[in-house]
PDB file of C-alpha atoms in Angstrom:
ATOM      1  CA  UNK W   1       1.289  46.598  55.759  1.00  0.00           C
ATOM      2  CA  UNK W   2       1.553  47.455  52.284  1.00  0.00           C
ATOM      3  CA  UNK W   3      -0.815  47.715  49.642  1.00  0.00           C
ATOM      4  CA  UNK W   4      -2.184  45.219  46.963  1.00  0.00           C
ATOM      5  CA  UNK W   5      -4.996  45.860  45.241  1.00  0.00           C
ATOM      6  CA  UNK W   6      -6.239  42.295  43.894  1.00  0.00           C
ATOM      7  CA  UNK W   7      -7.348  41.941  40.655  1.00  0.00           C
ATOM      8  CA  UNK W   8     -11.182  40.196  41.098  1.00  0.00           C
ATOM      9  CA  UNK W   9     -10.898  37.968  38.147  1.00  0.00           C
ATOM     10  CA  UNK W  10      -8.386  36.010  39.777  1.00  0.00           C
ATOM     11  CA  UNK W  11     -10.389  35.053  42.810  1.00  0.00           C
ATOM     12  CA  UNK W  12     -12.520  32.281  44.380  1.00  0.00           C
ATOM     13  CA  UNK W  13     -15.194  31.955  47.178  1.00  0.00           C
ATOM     14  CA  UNK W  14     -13.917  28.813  48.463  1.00  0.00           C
ATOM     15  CA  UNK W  15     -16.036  27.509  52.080  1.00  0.00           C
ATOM     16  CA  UNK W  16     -17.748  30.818  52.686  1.00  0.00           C
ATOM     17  CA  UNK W  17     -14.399  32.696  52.034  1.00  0.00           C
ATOM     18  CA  UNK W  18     -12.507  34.771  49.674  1.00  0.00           C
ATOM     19  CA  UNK W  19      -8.929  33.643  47.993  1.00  0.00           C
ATOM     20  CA  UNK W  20      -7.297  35.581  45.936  1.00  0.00           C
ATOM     21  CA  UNK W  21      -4.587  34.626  43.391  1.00  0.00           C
ATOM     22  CA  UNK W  22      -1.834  35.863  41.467  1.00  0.00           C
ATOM     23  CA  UNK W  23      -2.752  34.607  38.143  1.00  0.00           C
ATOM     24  CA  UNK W  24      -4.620  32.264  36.128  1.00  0.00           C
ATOM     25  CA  UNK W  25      -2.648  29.176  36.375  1.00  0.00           C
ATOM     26  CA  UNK W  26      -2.749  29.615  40.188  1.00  0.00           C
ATOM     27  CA  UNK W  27      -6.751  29.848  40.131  1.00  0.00           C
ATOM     28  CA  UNK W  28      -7.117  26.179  37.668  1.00  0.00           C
ATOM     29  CA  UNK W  29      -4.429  24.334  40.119  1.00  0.00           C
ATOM     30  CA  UNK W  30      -6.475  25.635  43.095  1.00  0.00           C
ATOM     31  CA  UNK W  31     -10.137  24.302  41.549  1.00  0.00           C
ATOM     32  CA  UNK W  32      -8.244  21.078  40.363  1.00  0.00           C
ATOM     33  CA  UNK W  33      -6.708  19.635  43.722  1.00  0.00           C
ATOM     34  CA  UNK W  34      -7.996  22.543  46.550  1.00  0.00           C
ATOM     35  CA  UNK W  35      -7.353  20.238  49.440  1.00  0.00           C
ATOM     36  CA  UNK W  36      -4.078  19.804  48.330  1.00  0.00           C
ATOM     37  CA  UNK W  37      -3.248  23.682  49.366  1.00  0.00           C
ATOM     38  CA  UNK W  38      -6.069  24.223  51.388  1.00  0.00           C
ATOM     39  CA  UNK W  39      -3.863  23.558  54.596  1.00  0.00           C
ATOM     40  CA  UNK W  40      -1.382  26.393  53.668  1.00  0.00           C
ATOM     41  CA  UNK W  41      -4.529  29.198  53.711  1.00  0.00           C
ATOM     42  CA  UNK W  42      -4.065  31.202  56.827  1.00  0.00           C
ATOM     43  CA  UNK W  43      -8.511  31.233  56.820  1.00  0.00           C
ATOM     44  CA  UNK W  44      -8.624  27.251  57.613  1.00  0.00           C
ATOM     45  CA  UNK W  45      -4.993  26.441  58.623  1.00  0.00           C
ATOM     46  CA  UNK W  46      -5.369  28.713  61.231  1.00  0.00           C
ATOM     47  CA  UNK W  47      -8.886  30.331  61.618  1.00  0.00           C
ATOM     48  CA  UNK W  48      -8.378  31.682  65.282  1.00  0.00           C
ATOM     49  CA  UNK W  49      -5.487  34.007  64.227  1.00  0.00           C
ATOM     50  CA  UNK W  50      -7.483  35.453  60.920  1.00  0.00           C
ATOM     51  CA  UNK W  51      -7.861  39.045  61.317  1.00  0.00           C
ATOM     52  CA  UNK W  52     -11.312  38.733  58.878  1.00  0.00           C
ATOM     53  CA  UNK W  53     -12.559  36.558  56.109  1.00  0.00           C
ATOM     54  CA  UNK W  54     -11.133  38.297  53.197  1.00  0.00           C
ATOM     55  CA  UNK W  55      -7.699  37.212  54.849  1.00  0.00           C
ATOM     56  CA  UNK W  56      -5.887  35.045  52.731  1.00  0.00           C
ATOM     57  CA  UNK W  57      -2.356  33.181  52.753  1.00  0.00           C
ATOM     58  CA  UNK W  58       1.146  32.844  50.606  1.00  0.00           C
ATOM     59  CA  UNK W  59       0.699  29.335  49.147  1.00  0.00           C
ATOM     60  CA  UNK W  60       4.634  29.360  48.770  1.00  0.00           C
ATOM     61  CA  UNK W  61       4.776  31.228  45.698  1.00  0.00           C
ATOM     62  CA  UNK W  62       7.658  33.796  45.840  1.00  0.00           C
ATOM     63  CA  UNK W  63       6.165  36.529  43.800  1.00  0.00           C
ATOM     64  CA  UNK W  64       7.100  39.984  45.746  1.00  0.00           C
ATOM     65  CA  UNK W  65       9.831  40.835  42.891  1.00  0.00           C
ATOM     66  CA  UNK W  66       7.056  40.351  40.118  1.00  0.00           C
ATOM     67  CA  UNK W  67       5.121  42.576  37.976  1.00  0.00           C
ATOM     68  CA  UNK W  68       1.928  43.846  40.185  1.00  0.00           C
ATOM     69  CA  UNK W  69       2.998  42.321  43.319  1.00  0.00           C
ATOM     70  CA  UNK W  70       4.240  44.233  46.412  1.00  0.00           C
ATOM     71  CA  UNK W  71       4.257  44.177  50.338  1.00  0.00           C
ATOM     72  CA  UNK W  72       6.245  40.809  52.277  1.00  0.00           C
ATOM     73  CA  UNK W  73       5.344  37.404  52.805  1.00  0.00           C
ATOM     74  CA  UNK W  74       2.114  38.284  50.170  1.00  0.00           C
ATOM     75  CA  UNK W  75       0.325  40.090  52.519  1.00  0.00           C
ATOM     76  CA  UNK W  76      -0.999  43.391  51.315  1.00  0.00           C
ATOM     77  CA  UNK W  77      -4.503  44.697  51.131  1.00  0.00           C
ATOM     78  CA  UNK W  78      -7.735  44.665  48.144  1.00  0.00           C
ATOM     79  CA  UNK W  79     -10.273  47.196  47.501  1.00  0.00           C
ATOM     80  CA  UNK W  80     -13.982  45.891  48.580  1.00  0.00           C
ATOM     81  CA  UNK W  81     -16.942  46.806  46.655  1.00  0.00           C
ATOM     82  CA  UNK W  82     -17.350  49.622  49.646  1.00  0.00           C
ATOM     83  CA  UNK W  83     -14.154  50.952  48.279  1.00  0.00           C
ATOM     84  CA  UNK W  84     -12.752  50.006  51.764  1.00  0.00           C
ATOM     85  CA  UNK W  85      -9.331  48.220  51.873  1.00  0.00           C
ATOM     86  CA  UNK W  86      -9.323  44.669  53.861  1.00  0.00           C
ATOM     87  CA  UNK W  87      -6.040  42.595  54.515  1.00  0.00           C
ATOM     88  CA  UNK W  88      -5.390  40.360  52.088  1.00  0.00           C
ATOM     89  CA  UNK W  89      -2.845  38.020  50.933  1.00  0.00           C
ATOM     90  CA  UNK W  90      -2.564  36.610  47.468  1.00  0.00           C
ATOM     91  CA  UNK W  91      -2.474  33.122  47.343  1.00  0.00           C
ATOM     92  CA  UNK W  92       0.123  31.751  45.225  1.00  0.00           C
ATOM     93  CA  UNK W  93       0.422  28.185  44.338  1.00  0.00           C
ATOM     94  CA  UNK W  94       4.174  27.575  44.101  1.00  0.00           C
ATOM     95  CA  UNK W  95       5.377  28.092  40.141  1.00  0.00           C
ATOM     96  CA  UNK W  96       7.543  29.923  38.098  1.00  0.00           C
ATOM     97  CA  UNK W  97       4.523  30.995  35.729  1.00  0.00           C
ATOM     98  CA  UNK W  98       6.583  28.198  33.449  1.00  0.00           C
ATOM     99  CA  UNK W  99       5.165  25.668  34.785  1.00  0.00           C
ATOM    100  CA  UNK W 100       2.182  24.206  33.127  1.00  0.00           C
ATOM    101  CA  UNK W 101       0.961  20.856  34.106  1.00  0.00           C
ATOM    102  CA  UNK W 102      -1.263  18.374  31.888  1.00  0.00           C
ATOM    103  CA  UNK W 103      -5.209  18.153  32.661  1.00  0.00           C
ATOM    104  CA  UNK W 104      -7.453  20.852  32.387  1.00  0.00           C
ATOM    105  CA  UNK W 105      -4.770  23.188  33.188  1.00  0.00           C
ATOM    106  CA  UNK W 106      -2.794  22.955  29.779  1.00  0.00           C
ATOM    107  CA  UNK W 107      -3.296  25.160  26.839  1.00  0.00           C
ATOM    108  CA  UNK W 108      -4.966  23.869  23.962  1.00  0.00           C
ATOM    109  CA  UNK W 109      -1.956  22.037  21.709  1.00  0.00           C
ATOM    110  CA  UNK W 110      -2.890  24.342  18.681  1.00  0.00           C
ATOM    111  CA  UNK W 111      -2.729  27.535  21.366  1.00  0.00           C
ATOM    112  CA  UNK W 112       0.705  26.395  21.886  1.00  0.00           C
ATOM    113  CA  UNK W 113       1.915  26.328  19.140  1.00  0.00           C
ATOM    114  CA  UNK W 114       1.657  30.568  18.425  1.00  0.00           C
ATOM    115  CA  UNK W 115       4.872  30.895  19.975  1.00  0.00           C
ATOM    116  CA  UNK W 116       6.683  28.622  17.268  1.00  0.00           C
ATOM    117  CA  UNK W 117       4.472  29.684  14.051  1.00  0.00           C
ATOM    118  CA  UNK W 118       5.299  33.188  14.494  1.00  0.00           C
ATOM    119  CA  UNK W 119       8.762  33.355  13.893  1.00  0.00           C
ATOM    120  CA  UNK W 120       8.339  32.471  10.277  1.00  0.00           C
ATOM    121  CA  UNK W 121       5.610  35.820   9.524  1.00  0.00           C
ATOM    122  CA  UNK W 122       8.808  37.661  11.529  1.00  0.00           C
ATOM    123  CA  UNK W 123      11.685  36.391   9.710  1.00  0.00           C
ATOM    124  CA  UNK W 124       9.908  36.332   6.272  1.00  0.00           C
ATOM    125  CA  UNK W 125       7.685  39.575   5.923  1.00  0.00           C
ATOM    126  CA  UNK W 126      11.277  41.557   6.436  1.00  0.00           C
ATOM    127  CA  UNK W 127      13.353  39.436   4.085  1.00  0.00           C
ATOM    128  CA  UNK W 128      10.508  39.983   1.580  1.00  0.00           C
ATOM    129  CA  UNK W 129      11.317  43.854   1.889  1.00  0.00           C
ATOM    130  CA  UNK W 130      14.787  43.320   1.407  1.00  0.00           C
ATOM    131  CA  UNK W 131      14.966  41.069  -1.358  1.00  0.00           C
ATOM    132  CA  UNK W 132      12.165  43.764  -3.032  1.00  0.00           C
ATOM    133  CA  UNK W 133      14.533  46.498  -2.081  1.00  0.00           C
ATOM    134  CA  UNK W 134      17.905  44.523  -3.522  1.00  0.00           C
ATOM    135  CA  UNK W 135      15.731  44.034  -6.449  1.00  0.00           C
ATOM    136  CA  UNK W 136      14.403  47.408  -7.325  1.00  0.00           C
ATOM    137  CA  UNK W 137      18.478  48.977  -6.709  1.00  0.00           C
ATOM    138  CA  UNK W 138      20.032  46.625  -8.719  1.00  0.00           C
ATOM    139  CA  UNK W 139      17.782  45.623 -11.605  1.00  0.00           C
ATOM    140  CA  UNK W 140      19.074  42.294 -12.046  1.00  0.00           C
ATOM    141  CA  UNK W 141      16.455  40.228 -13.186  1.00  0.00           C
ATOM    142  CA  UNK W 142      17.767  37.035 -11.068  1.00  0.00           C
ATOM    143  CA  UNK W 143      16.179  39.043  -7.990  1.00  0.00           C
ATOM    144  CA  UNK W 144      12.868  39.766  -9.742  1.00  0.00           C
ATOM    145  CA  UNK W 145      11.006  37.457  -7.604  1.00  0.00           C
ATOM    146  CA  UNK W 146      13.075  36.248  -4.925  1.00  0.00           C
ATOM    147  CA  UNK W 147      11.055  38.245  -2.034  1.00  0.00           C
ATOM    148  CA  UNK W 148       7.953  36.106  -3.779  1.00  0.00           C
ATOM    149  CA  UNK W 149       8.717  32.892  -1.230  1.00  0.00           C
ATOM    150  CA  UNK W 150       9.302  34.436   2.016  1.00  0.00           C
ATOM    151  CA  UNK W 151       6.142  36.509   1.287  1.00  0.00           C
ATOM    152  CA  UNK W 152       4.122  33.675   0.647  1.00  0.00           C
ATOM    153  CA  UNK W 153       5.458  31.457   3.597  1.00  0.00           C
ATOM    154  CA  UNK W 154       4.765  34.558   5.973  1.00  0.00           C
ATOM    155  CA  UNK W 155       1.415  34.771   4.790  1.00  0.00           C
ATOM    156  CA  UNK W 156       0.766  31.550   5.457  1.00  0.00           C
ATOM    157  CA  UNK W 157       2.228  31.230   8.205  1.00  0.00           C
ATOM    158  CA  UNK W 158       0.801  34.769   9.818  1.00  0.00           C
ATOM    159  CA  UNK W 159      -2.970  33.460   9.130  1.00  0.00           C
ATOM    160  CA  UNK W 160      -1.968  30.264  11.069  1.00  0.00           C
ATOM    161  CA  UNK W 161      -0.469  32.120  13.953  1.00  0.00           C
ATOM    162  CA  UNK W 162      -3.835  34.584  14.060  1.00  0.00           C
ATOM    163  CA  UNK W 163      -5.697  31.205  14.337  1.00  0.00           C
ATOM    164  CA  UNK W 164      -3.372  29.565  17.276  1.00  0.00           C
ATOM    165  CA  UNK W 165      -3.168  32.967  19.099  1.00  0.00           C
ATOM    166  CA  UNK W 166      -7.038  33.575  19.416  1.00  0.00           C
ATOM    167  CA  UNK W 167      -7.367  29.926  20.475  1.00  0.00           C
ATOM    168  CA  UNK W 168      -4.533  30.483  22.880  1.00  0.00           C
ATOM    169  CA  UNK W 169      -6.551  33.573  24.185  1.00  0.00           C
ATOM    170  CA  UNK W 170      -9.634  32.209  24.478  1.00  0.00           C
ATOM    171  CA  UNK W 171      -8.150  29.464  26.819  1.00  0.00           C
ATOM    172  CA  UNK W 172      -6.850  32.428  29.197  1.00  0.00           C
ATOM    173  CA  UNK W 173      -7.501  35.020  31.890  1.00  0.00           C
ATOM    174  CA  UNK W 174      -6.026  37.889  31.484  1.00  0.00           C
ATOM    175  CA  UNK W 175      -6.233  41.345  34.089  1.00  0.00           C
ATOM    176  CA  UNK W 176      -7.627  44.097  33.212  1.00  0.00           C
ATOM    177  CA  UNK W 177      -4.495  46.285  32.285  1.00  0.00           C
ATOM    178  CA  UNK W 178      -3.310  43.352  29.808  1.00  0.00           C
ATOM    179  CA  UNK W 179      -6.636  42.447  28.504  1.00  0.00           C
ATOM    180  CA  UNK W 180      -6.103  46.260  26.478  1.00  0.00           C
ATOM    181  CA  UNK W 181      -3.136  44.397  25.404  1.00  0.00           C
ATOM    182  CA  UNK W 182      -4.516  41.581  23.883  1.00  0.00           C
ATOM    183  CA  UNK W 183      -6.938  42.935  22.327  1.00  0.00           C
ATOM    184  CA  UNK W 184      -4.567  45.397  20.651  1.00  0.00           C
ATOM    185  CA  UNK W 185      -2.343  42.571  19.961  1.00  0.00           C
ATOM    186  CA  UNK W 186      -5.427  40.597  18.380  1.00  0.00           C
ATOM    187  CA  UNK W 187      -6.310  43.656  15.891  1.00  0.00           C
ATOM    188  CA  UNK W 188      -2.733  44.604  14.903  1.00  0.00           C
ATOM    189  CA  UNK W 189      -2.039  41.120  14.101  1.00  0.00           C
ATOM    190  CA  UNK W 190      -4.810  40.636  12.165  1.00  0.00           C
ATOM    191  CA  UNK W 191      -4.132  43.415  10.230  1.00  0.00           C
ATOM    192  CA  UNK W 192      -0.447  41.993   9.250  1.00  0.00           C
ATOM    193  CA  UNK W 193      -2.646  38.953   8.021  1.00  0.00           C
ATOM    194  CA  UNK W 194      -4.678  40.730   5.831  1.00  0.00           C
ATOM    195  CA  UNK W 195      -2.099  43.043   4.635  1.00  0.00           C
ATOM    196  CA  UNK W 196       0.130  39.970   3.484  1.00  0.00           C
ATOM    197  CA  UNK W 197      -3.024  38.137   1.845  1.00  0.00           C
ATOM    198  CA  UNK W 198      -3.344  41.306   0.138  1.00  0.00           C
ATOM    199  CA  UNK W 199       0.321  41.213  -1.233  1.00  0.00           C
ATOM    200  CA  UNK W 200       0.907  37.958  -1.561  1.00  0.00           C
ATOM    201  CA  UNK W 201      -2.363  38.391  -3.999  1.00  0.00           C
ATOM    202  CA  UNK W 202      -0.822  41.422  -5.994  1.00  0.00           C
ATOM    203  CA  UNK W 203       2.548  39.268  -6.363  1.00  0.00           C
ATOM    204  CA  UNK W 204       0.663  36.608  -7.891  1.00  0.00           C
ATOM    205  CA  UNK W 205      -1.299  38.693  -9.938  1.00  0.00           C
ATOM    206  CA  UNK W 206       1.669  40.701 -11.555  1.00  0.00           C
ATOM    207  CA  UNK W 207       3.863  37.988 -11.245  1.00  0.00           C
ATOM    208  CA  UNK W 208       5.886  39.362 -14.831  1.00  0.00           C
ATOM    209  CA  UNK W 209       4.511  42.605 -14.456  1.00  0.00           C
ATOM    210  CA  UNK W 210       5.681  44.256 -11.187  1.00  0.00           C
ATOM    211  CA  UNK W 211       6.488  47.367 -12.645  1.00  0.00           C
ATOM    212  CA  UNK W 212       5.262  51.148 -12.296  1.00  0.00           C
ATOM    213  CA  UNK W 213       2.237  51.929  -9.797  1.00  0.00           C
ATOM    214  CA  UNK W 214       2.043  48.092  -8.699  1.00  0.00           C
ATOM    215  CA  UNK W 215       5.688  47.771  -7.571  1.00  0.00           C
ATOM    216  CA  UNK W 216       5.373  50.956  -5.665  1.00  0.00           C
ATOM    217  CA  UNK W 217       2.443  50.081  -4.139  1.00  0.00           C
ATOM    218  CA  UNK W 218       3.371  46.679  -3.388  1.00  0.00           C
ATOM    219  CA  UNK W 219       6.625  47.855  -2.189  1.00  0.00           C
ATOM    220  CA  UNK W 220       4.969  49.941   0.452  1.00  0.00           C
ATOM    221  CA  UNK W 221       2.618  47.517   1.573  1.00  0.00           C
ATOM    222  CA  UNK W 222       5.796  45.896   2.258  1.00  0.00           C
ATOM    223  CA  UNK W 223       7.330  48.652   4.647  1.00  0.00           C
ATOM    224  CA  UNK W 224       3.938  48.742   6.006  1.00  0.00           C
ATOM    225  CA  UNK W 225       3.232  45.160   6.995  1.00  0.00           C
ATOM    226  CA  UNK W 226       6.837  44.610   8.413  1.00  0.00           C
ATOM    227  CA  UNK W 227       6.211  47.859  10.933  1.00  0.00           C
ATOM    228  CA  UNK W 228       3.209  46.857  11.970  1.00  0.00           C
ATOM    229  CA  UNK W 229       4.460  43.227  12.868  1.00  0.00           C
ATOM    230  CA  UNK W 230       7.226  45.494  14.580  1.00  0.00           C
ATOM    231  CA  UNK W 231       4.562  46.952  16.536  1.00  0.00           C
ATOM    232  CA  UNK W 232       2.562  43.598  17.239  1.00  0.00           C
ATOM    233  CA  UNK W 233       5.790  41.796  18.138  1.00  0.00           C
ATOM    234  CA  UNK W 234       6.345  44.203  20.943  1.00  0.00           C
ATOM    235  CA  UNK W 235       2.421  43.588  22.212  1.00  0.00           C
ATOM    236  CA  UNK W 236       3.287  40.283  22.425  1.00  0.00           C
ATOM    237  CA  UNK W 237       6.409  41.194  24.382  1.00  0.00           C
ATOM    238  CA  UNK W 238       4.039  42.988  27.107  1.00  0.00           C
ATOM    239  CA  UNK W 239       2.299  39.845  27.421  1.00  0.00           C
ATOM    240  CA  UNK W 240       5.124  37.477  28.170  1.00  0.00           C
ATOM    241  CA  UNK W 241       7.608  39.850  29.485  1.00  0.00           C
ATOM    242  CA  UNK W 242       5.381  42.811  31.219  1.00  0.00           C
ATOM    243  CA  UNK W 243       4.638  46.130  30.097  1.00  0.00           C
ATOM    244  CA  UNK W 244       7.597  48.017  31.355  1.00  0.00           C
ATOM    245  CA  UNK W 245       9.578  45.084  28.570  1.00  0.00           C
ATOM    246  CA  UNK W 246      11.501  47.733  26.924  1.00  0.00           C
ATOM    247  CA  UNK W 247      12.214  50.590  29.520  1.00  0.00           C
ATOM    248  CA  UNK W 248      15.451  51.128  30.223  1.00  0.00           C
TER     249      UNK W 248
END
């Protein structure tokens, strides 16, 4: 039998008994319609042929090729608070982790829209940078302020995705190994946000006078604030993707 350890935040004490899950959405469909899968759990389906209560069943969920899932047919084992392992297998509710149905279960509407908002900070904190860059090689005055726009919409926009990400977050679960994620992803972010405010406020302020110390700076704020939503960007990659994302 292989070996699972089962993350505690996604499990229940349903009748006396322990079910585990694979994820978040699997816990809210469980405590939404629990008789409607409660026939497919090995512990009440069929309680003679449980080998002990922390016993659980596959809920028709094929996860065994996923990210923190291993052993056949689900079944694997969790640590106890003894630091003994008991037989285990993780209940999963039968999605694609896609799948989000309305009711309780949905994100909040501004939550999902973080996925949409931030392509704008991404597409226009490093055409900002570029059209500084064109600017400051060429001279031509026609360029003076043409990274001025896409630096303002990112700004914008970056403070609005800050907002729908921490509502999407608070609206999750997240394990422990991506909860370091998050939070990472959270601070980083943040820092993009108040970087651009910070820019967009020196653009504004020097708006005919960009020139010596001030266009240095603000050019380097620039490189800056687009490597650090580099750096974010791939958090947010670990979250949807997995942390192994990039390895090749």
């Amino acid at each position: 039998m292989a070996e699972e350890k089962v993350d505690p935040t996604f499990t229940l004490n349903y009748r006396g008994k322990v079910v585990a899950f694979c994820c978040d959405m699997c816990v809210k469909k469980f405590q939404a319609n629990p008789e409607k899968y409660e026939g497919r759990l090995p512990q009440f389906a069929e309680a003679a042929n449980a080998a002990a209560d922390g016993q659980i069943g596959d809920l028709g969920h094929d996860h065994t090729d996923a990210p923190g899932h291993s052993g056949q047919d689900g079944l694997g084992t969790h640590e106890t608070s003894s630091g003994k392992a008991a037989p285990v297998s993780v209940a999963e509710i039968g999605h694609d982790h896609g799948d989000i149905e309305s009711g309780d279960e949905r994100e909040p509407f501004l939550g999902r829209l973080h996925p949409i908002i931030i392509h704008f900070p991404i597409a226009g904190l490093p055409l900002a940078l570029l059209s500084f860059l064109v600017w400051v090689r060429t001279g031509r005055r026609d360029f003076a302020r043409s990274d001025a726009i896409p630096l303002f919409v990112a700004t914008l926009a970056s403070i609005a995705a800050v907002i729908t990400g921490n509502i999407a977050h608070n609206s999750m679960r997240f394990s422990e190994s991506l909860h370091v994620i998050v939070e990472r992803h959270q601070f980083v972010s943040t820092a993009v946000m108040v970087i651009a405010i910070c820019l967009s406020v020196i653009r504004l302020w020097r708006w005919n006078k960009l020139t010596g110390k001030w266009r240095w700076c603000y050019g380097g704020g620039l490189a800056i604030v687009s490597a650090l939503l580099g750096y974010t960007g791939f958090l947010g990659g670990s979250l949807v993707f997995g942390l192994d994302h990039m390895a090749w």
